[in-house]
Short mmCIF file of C-alpha atoms in Angstrom, two decimals:
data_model
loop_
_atom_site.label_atom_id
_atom_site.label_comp_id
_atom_site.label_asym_id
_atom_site.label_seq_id
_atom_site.Cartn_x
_atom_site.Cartn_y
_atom_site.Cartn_z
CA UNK A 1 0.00 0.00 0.00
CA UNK A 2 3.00 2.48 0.78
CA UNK A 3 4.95 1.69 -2.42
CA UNK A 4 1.45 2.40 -4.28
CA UNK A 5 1.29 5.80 -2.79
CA UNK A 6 4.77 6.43 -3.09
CA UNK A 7 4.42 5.84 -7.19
CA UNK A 8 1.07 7.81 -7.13
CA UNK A 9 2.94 10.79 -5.71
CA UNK A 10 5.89 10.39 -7.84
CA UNK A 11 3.89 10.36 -11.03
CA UNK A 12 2.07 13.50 -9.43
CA UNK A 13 5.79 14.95 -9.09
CA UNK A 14 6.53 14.24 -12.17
CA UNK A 15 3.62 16.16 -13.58
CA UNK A 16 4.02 19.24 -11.78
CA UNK A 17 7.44 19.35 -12.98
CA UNK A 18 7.03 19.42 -16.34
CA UNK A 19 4.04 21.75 -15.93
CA UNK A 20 5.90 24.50 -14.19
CA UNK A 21 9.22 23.84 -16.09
CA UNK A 22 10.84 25.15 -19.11
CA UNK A 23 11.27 22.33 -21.98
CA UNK A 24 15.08 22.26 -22.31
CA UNK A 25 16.49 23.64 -25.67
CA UNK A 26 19.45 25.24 -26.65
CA UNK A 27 21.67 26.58 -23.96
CA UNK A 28 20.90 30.40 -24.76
CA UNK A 29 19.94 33.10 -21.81
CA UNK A 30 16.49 33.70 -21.32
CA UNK A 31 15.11 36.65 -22.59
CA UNK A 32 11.72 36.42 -21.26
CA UNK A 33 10.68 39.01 -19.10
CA UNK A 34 10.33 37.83 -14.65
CA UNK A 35 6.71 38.28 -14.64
CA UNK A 36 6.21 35.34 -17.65
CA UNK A 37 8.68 33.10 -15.38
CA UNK A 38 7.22 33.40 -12.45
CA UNK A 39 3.33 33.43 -13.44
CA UNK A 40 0.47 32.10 -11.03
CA UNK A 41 -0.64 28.10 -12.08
CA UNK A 42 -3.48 29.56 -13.12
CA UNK A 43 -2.41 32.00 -15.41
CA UNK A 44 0.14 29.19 -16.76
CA UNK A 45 -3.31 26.86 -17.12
CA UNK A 46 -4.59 29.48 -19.40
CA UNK A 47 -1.60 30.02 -21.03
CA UNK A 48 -1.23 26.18 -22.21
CA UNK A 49 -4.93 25.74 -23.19
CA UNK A 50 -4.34 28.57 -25.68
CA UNK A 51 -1.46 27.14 -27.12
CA UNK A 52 -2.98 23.45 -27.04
CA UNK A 53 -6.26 24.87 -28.94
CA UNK A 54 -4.05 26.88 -31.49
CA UNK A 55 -1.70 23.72 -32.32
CA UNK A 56 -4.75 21.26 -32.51
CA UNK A 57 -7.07 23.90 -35.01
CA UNK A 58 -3.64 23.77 -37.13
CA UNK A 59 -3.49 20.04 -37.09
CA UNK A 60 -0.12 20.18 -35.23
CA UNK A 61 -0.93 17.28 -32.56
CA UNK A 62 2.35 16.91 -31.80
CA UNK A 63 2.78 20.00 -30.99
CA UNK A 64 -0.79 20.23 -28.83
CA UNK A 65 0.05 16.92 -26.98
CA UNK A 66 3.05 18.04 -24.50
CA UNK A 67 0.53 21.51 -24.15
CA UNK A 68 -1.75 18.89 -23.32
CA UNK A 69 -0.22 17.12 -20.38
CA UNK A 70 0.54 20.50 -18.94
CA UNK A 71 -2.66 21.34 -18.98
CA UNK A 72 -3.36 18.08 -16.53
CA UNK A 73 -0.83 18.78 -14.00
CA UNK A 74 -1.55 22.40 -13.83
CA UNK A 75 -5.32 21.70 -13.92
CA UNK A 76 -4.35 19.47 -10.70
CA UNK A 77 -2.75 22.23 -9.15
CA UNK A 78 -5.19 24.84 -9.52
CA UNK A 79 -8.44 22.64 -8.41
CA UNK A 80 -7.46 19.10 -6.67
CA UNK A 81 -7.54 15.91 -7.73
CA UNK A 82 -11.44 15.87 -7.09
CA UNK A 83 -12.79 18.42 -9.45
CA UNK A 84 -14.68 17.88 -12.63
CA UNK A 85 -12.11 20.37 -14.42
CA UNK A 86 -9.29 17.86 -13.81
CA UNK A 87 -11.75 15.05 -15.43
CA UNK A 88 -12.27 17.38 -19.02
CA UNK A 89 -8.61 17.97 -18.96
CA UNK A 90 -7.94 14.20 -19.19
CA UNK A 91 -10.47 14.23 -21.45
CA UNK A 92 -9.06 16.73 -23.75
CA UNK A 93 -5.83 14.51 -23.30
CA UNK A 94 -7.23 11.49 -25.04
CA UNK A 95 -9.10 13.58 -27.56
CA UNK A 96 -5.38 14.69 -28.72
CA UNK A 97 -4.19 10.76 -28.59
CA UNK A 98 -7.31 10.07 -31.08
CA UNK A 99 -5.69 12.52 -33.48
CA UNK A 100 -2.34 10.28 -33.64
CA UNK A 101 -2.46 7.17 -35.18
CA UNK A 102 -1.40 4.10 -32.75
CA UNK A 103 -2.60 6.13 -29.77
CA UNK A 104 -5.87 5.50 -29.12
CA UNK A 105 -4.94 2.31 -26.34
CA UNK A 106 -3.12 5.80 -24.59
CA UNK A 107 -6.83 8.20 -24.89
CA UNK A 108 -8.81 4.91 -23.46
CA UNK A 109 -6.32 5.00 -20.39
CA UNK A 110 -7.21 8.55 -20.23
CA UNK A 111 -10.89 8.37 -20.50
CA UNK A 112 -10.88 5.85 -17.94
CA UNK A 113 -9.09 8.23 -15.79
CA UNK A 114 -11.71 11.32 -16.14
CA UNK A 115 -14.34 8.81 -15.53
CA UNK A 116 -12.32 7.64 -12.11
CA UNK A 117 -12.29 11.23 -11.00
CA UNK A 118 -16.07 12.25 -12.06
CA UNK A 119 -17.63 9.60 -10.11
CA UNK A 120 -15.37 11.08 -7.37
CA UNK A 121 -15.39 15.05 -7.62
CA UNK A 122 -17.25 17.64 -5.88
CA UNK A 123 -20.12 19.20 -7.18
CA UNK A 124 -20.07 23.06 -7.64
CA UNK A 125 -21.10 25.54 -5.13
CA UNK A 126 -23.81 27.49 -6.83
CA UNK A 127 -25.40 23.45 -8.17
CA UNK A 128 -25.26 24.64 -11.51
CA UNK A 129 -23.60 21.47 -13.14
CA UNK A 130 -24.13 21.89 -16.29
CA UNK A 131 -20.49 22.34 -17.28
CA UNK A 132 -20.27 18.63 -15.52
CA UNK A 133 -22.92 17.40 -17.90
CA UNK A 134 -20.96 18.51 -21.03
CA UNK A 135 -17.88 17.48 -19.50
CA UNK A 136 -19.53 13.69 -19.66
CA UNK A 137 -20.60 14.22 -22.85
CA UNK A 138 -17.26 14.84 -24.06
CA UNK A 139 -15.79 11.75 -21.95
CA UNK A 140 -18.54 9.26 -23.37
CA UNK A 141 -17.96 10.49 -26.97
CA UNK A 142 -14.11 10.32 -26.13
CA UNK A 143 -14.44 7.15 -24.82
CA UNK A 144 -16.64 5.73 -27.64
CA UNK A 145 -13.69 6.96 -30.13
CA UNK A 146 -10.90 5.43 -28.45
CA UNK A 147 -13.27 1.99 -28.29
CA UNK A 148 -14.00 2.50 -32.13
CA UNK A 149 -10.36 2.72 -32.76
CA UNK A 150 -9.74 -0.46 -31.06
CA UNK A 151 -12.62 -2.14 -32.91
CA UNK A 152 -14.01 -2.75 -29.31
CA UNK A 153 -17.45 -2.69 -31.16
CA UNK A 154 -19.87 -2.93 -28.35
CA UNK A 155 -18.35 -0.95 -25.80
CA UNK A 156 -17.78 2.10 -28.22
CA UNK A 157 -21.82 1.92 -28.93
CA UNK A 158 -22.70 1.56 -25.30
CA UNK A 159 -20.58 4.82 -24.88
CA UNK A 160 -21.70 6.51 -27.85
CA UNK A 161 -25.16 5.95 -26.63
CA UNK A 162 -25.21 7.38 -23.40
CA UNK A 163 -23.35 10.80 -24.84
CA UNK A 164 -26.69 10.83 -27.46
CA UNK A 165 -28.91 10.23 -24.54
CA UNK A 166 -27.63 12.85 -22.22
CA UNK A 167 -27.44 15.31 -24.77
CA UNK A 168 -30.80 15.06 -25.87
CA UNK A 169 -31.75 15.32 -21.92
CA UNK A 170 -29.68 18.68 -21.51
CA UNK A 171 -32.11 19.68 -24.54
CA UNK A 172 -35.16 19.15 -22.79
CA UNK A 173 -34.35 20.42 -19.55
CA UNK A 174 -33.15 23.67 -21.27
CA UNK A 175 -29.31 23.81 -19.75
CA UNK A 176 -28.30 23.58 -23.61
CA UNK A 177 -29.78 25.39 -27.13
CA UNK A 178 -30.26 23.31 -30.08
CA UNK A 179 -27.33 24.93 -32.23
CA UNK A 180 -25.15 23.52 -28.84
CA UNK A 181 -27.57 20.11 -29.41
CA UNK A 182 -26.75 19.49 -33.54
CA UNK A 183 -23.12 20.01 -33.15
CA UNK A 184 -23.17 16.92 -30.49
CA UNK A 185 -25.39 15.20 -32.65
CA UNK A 186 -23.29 15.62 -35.73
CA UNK A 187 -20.20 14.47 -34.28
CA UNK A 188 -21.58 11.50 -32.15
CA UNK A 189 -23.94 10.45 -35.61
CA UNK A 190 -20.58 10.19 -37.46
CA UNK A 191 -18.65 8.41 -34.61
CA UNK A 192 -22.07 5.93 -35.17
CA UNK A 193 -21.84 5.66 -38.71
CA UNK A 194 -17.93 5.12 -38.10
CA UNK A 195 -18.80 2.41 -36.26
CA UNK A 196 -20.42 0.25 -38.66
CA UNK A 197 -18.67 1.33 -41.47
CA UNK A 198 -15.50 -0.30 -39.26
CA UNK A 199 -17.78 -3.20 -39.31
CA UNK A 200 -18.44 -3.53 -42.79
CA UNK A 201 -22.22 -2.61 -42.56
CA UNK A 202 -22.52 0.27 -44.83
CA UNK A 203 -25.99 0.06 -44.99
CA UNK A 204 -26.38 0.69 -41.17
CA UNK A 205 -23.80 3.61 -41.13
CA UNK A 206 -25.16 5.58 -44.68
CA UNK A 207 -28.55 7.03 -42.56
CA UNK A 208 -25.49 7.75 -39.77
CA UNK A 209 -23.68 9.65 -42.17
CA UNK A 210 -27.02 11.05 -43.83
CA UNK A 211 -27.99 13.02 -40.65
CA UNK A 212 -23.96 13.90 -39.65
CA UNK A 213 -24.34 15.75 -42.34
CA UNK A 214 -27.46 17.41 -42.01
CA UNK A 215 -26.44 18.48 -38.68
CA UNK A 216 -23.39 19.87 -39.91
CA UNK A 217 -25.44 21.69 -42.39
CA UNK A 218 -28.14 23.15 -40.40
CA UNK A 219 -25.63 24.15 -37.30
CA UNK A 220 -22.19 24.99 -39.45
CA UNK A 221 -24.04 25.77 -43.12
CA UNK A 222 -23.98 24.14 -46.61
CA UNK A 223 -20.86 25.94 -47.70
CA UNK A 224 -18.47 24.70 -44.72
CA UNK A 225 -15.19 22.85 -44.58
CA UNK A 226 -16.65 20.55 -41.46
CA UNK A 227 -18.95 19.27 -44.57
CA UNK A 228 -16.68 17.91 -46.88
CA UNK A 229 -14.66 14.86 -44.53
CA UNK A 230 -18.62 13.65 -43.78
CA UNK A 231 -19.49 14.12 -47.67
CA UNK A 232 -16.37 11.68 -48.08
CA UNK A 233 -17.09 9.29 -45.81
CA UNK A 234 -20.87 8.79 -47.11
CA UNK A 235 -19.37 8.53 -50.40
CA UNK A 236 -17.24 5.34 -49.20
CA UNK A 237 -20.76 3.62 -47.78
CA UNK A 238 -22.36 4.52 -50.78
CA UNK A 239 -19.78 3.01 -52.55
CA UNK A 240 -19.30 0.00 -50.97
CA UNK A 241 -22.87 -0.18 -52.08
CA UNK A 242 -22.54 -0.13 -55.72
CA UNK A 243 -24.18 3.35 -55.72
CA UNK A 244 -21.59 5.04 -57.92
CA UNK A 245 -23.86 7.80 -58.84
CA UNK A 246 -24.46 8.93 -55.45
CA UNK A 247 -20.96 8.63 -54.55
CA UNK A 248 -19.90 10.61 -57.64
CA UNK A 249 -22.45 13.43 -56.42
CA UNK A 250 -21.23 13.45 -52.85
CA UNK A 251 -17.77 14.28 -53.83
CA UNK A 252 -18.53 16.72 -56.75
CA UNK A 253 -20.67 18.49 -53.79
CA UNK A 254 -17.53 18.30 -51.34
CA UNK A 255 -15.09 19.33 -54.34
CA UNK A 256 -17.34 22.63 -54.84
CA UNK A 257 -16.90 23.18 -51.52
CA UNK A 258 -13.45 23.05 -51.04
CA UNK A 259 -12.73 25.11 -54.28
CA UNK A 260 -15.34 28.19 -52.64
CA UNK A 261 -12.89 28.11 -49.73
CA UNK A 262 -9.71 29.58 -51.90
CA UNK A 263 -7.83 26.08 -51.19
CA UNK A 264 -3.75 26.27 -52.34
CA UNK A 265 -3.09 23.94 -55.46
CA UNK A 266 -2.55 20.75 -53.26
CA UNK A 267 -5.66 20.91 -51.98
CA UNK A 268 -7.58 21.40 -54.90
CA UNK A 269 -5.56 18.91 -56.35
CA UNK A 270 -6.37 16.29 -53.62
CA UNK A 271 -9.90 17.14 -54.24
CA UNK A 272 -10.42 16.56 -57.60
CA UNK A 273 -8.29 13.37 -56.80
CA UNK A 274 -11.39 12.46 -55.00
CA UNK A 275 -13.53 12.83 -57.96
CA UNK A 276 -11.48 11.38 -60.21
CA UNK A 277 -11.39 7.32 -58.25
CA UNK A 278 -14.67 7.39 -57.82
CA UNK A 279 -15.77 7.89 -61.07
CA UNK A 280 -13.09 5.20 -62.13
CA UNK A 281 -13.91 2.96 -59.71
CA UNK A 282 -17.47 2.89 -61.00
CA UNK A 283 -16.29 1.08 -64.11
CA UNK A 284 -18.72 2.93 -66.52
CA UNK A 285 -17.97 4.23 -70.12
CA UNK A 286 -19.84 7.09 -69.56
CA UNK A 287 -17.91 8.15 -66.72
CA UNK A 288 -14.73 8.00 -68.29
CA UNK A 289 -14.74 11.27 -69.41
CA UNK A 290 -15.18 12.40 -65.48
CA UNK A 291 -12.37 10.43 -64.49
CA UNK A 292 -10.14 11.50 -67.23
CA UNK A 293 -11.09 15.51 -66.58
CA UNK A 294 -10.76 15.20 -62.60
CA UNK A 295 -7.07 13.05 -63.06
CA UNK A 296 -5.82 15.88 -65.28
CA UNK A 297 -7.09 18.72 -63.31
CA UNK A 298 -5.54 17.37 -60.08
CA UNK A 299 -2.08 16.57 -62.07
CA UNK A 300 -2.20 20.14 -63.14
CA UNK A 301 -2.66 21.45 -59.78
CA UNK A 302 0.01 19.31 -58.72
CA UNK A 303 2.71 20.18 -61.47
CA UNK A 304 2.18 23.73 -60.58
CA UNK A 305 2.80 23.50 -56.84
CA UNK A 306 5.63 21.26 -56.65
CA UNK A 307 6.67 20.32 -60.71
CA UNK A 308 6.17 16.64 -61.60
CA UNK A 309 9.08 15.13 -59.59
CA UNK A 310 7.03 14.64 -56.13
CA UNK A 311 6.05 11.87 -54.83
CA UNK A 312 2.40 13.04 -55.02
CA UNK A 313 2.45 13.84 -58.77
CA UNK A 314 4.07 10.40 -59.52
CA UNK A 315 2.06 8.43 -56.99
CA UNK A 316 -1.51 9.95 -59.03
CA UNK A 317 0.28 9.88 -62.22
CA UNK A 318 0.37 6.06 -61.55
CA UNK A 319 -3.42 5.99 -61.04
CA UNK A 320 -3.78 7.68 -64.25
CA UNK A 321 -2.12 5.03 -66.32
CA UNK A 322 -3.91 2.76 -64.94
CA UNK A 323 -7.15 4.92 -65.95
CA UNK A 324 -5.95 4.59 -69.45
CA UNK A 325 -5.33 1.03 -69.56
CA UNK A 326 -8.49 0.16 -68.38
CA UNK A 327 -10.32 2.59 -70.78
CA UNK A 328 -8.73 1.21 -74.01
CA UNK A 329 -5.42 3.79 -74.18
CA UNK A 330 -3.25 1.64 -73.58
CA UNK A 331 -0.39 3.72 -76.12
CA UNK A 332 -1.07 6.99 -73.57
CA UNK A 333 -0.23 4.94 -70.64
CA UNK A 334 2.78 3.05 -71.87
CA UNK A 335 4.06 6.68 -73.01
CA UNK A 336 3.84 8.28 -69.47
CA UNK A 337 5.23 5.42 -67.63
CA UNK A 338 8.01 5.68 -69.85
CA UNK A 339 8.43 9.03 -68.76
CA UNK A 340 8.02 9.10 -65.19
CA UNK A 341 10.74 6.16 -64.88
CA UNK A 342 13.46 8.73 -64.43
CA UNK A 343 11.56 10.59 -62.20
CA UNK A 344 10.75 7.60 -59.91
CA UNK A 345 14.14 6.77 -59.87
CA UNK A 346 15.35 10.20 -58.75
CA UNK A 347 12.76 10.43 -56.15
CA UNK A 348 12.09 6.87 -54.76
CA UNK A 349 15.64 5.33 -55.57
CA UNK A 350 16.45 2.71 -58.03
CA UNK A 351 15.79 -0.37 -56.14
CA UNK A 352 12.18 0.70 -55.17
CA UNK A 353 8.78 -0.39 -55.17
CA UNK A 354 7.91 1.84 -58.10
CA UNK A 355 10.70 1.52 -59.95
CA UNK A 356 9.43 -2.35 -60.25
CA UNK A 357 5.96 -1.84 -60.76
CA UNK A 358 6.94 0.53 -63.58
CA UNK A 359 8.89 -2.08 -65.11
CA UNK A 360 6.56 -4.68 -64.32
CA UNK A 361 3.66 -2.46 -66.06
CA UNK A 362 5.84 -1.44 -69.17
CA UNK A 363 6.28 -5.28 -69.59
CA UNK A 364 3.03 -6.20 -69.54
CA UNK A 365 2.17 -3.38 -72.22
CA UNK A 366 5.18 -4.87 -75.03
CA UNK A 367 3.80 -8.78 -74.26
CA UNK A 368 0.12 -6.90 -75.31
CA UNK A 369 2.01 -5.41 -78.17
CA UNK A 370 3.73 -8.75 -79.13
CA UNK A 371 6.88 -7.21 -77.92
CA UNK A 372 8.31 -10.67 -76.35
CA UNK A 373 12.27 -9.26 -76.24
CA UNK A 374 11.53 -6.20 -74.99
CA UNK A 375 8.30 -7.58 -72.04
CA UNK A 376 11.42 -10.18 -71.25
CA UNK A 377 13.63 -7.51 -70.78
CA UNK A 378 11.70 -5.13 -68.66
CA UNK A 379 10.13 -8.19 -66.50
CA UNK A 380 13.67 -9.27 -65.36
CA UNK A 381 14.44 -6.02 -64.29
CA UNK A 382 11.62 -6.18 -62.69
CA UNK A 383 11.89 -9.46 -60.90
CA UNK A 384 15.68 -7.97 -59.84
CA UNK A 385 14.47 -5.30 -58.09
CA UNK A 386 11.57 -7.36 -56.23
CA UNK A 387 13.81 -10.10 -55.36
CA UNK A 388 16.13 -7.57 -53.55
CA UNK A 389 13.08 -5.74 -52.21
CA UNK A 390 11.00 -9.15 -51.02
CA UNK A 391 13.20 -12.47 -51.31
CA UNK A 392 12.61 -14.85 -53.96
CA UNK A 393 9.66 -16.65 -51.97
CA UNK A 394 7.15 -13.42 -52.47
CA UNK A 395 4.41 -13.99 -54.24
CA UNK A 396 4.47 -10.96 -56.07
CA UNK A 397 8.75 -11.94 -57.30
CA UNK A 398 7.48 -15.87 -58.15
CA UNK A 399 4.67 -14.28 -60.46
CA UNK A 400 7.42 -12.33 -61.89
CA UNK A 401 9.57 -15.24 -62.39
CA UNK A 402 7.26 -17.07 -63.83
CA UNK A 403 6.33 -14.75 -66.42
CA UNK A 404 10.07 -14.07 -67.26
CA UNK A 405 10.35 -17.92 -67.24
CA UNK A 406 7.61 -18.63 -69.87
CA UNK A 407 8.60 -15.32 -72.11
CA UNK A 408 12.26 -17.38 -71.96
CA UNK A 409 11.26 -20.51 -73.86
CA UNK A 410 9.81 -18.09 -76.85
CA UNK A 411 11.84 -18.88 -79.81
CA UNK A 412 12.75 -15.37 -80.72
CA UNK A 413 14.02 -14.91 -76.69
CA UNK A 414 15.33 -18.13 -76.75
CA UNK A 415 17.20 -17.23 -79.80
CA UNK A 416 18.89 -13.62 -78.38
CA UNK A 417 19.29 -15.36 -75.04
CA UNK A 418 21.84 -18.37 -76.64
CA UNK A 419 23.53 -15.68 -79.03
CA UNK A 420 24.19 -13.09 -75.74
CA UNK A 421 28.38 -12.93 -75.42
CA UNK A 422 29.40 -15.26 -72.66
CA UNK A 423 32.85 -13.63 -72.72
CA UNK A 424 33.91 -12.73 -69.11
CA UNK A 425 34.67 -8.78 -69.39
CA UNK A 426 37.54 -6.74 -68.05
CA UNK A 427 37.65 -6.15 -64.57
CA UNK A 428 37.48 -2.17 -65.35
CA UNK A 429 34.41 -2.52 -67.62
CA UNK A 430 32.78 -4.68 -64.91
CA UNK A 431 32.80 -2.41 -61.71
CA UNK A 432 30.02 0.31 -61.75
CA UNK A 433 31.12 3.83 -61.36
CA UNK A 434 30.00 5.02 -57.81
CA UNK A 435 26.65 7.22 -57.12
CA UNK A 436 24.53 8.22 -54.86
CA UNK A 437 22.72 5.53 -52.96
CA UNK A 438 19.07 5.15 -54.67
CA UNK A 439 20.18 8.37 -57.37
CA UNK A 440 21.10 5.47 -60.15
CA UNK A 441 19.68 6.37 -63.67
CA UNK A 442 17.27 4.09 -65.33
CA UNK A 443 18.72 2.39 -69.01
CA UNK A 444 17.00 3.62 -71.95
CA UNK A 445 13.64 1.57 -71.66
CA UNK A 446 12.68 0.09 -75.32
#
């Protein structure tokens, strides 16, 4: 019992410290003022929730995470270990854990925590607990998320369900207005449809999504940003559906929205991205010419924010191709991957998982053509790469070696393979001139 309270008060130690101390940098004098050194806890509280609010509306949660835990041992400072306001800063804890992949086993800890202390703390003087209320709102919704993430199915709806039910009693007993009332709604509906969507049960989540949305509508407007991730996600369910043209709608809605906004090029670029699957995925002829328009328009956007050798450009270029092969241009497609090959070999390195599918794809395309030398040739590069890259046991290098192994016994291979020079070369024509690791350039492809 002693050594539990002696680790209990350690681990409150070490929260106080690195609430009131100064994260270590570079060795350089202080040039903050003695006032902003020596402020109250509670001025220091306020301080950190400013800074934890302003890194997580920028989407900088690594930033907002050390704010975070500051926030908790300075929150314990200021009101006890017993007060509801030490329970919402845990919550607020796990809430930036959700936002960090890998984490959410880390905001479950922490929900179980503000729940610990809330069926423990003291209720405020003047009885108006209606700040307690939301806080519990927050901490089943929290909790629900962290479940979800887990794919702890049942307890995330048991958790989601009591946030929906005690919001919708705040409503009736007036201690919240119905603007308050559809923002909770829209974020616990889309935690719902989240959670059979993670289930596979799109039609169960699409009415989820359905009235996410309207809630976002009716308490954010048509026109806003919080639409479009929703208009995505129902999308996905209607997909999954076979409803392509309601997908297609959902993101040509969420891609007007985004371009109202005055989005930079990536972002406009990632939207039309959006656009562009979906209408490919659907498999139609008559939405080819959607696809095709959307792929170019986000390439374009792409090419003039950061040229064509990104990652990005290359990675949708790729998509494109593929676009083109399956609609019939298959000439189009082999020309661009010809192209890029450079490019992916400046930017992902020469032994690389693009570098071989490139191959692999340019293969395929000459053994279409009739093209056995030249499909022989690019499929053993191919299978080099991949064998380096996965072993020779991978499925993906024994499909490759097969192929290379049937295009082998073709008579006109055969042929070039038993006329090839079997003379051993000079030692100085047969070591490779260094370069930079992964910086190699491609041969001329046929």
């Amino acid at each position: 019992m002693q050594e539990a309270q002696e680790i209990h008060i350690s681990n409150h130690l070490d929260e106080v410290v690195a609430a009131v101390s100064v994260v270590p940098g570079k060795k350089t004098p202080s040039k903050l003022p003695q006032t902003l050194l020596f402020q109250p806890p509670r001025e220091k509280l306020h301080l950190c929730e400013e800074k934890a609010r302003s890194y997580s509306s920028g989407h900088q949660y690594k930033q907002a995470i050390p704010e975070l835990v500051r926030c908790v041992a300075l929150t314990r400072i200021c009101y006890g270990d017993c007060h509801w306001k030490l329970a919402e800063a845990y919550v607020n804890l796990a809430q930036g854990y959700l936002q960090l992949k890998g984490l959410a086993r880390q905001a479950k800890q922490h929900t179980e925590k503000a729940k610990e202390i809330l069926a423990h703390s003291i209720e405020p003087p003047d009885n108006d607990n209606t700040d307690v209320f939301r806080c519990s709102i927050e901490l089943f919704h929290t909790a629900g998320r962290a479940s979800l993430s887990l794919q702890k199915f049942k307890e995330a709806a048991e958790n989601l369900t009591k946030a929906a039910r005690l919001s919708k009693e705040l409503l009736q007993c007036g201690r919240i207005v119905e603007e308050e009332w559809m923002e909770i709604q829209a974020r616990v509906k889309l935690s719902f449809a989240r959670l059979y969507q993670g289930q596979k049960k799109s039609k169960e989540a699409l009415p989820h999504y359905q009235e996410a949305l309207e809630y976002t509508e009716m308490s954010k407007g048509e026109k806003s940003l919080e639409c479009v991730p929703i208009l995505r996600e129902l999308a996905g369910a209607e997909q999954a559906l076979k409803r392509h043209d309601a997908a297609i709608n959902h993101l040509l809605q969420a891609h007007l929205i985004v371009l109202s906004g005055e989005p930079s090029e990536e972002e406009a670029a990632a939207s039309a991205h959006w656009v562009a699957r979906a209408a490919m995925a659907s498999g139609r002829p008559e939405d080819h010419d959607m696809a095709e328009q959307h792929f170019r328009k986000s390439l374009d956007k792409l090419k003039d924010a950061e040229g064509t050798g990104k990652a990005k450009f290359l990675s949708i270029q790729d998509e494109y191709c593929h676009f083109l092969q399956v609609s019939g241009q298959e000439e189009r497609a082999t020309a661009i991957l010809r192209e890029s090959l450079e490019a992916k070999v400046g930017v992902f390195g020469d032994l690389s998982p693009e570098v071989a599918e490139t191959y692999r794809l340019l293969g395929e395309a000459d053994l279409a053509q009739g093209n056995l030398g030249g499909a022989h040739k690019k499929l053993g590069k191919c299978l080099q790469i991949q064998t380096l890259l996965y072993g020779a046991q991978d499925k993906r290098t024994l499909a490759t070696q097969q192929s290379v192994d049937v295009l082998a016994k073709a008579p006109d291979v055969a042929g070039k393979l038993r006329q090839a020079p079997r003379a051993r070369p000079a030692f100085c024509a047969s070591v490779a001139q260094p370069s930079a690791l992964g910086k190699a350039r491609p041969q001329a492809v046929d």
